[in-house]
C-alpha positions as a printed Julia matrix, in Angstrom:
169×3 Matrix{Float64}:
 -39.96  183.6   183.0
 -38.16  186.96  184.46
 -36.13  186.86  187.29
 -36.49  189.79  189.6
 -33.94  190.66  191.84
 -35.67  189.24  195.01
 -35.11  185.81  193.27
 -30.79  186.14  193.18
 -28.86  185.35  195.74
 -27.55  188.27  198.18
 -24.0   189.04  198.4
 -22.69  187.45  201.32
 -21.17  189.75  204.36
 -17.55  189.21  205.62
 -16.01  191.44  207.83
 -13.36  192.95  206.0
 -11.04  192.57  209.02
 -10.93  188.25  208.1
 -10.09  189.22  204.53
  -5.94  188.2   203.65
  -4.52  190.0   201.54
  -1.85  187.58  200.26
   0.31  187.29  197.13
  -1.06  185.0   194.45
   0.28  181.45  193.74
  -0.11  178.64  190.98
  -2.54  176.95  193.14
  -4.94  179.94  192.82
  -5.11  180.11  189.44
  -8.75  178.34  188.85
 -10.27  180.27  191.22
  -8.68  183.58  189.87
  -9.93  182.14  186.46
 -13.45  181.26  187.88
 -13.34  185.33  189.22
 -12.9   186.24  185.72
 -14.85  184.7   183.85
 -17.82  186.03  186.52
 -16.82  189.16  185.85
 -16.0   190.46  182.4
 -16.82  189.97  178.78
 -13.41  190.17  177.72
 -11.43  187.78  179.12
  -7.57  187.34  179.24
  -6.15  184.02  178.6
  -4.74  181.41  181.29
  -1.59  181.75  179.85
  -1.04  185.98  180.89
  -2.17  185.3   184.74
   0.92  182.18  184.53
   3.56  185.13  182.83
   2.22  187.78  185.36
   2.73  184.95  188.46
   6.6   184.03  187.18
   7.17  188.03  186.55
   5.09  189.66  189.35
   5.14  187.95  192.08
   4.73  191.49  194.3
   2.07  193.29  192.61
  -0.41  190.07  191.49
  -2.7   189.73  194.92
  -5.71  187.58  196.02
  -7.82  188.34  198.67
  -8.91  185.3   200.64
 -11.65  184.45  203.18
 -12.23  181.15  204.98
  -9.05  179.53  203.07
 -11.46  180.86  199.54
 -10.13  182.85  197.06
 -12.45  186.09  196.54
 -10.78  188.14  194.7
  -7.6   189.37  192.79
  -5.36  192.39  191.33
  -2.65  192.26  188.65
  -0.43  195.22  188.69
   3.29  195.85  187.37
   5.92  198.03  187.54
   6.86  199.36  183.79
  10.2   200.16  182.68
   9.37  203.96  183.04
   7.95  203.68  186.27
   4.31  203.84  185.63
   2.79  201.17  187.88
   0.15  199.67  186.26
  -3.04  197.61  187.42
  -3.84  195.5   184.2
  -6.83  193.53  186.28
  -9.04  193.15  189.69
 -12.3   191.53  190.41
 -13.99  190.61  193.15
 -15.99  187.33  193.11
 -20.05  188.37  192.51
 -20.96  186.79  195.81
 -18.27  189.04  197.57
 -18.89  192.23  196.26
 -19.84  195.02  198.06
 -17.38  193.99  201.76
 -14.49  196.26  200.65
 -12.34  193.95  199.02
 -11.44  195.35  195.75
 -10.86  198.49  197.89
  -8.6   196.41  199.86
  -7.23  194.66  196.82
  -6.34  198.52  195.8
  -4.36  199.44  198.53
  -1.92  196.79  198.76
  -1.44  196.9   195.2
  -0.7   200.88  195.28
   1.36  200.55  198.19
   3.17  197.83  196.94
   3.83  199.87  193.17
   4.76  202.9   195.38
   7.01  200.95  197.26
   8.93  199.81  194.27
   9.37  202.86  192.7
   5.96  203.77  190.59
   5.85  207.52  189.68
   2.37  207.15  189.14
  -0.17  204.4   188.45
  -2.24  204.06  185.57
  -5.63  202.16  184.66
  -7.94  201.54  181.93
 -11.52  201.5   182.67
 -14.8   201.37  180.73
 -16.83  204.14  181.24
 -19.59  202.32  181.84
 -18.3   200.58  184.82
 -19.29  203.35  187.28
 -18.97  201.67  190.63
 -15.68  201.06  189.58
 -15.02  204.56  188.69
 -16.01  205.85  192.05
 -13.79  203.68  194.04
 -10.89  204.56  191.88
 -11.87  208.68  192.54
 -12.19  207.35  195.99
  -8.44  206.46  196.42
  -6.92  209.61  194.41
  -7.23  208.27  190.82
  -8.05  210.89  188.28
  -9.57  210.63  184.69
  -6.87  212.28  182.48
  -8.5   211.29  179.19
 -10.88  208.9   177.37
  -9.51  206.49  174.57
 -11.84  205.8   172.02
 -13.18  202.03  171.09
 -10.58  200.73  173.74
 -12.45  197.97  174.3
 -13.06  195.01  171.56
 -16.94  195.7   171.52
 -16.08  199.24  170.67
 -16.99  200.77  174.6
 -14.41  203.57  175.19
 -12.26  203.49  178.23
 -11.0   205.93  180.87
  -7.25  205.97  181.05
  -6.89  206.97  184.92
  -3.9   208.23  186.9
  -2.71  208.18  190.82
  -0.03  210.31  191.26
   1.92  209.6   194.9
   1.41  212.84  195.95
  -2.15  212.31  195.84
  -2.35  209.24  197.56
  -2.99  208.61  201.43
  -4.95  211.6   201.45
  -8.32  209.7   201.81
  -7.92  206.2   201.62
């Protein structure tokens, strides 16, 4: 038996103007883990979303609708300045309302606002709706690391530099 995709579920439509933007507590952490594990093959142990809660309580963000988690973005501030977003995803049923482009915004304003010089991303080249949103905000490609990922997919290692953000976002 095939499923087509007339037979899945459509992505349900929230107006993005009822989406909070919120920092992330303990008591989010199975539904950030459900939005995970919905949404990559690699997954990063429970144990690195409870380190970047205690250390980054700023730049790790849900979104929420109707008191639900549906979404989340884990960035940090480095030592050398490079604000980094290690993780977002946006729950499958969600997709497509603006929320990781939401997600992205805080998140960059909120690494600007500590003192980023730039922020930096890894992602696979394969994820091209991804890609686009990231071009969308300012983010450049400024190379490709090879086998990046454990099943051997190369990544893009992307860059926003504050002078070229706000532009179009």
């Amino acid at each position: 038996m095939s499923i087509s995709s007339r037979d899945l579920p459509l992505p349900k439509r929230v107006p993005i103007g009822l989406v909070a933007i919120r920092s992330a507590k303990l008591f989010d952490l199975p539904d950030i883990m459900r939005i995970e594990h919905s949404s990559f093959r690699e997954k990063y142990p429970r144990g690195i979303f409870i380190v970047f809660l205690e250390n980054n309580p700023q730049t790790f963000l849900v979104a929420e609708y109707a008191g639900k988690v549906v979404g989340y973005v884990m960035g940090y501030l480095r030592p050398d300045l490079e604000g980094h977003i290690m993780s977002i995803a946006v729950d499958p049923e969600y997709r497509g309302n603006g929320i990781g482009k939401a997600l992205m915004v805080e998140v960059i304003e909120r690494l600007f606002g500590l003192g980023a010089k730039y922020i930096g991303l890894e992602v696979r080249v394969s994820n091209e709706r991804a890609i686009n949103l990231y071009l969308k905000l300012g983010f450049r490609v400024l190379k490709r690391v090879k086998a990046y990922y454990s099943d051997g997919e190369d990544a893009y290692y992307m860059v926003l530099r504050r002078d070229d953000w706000g532009q179009d976002s």
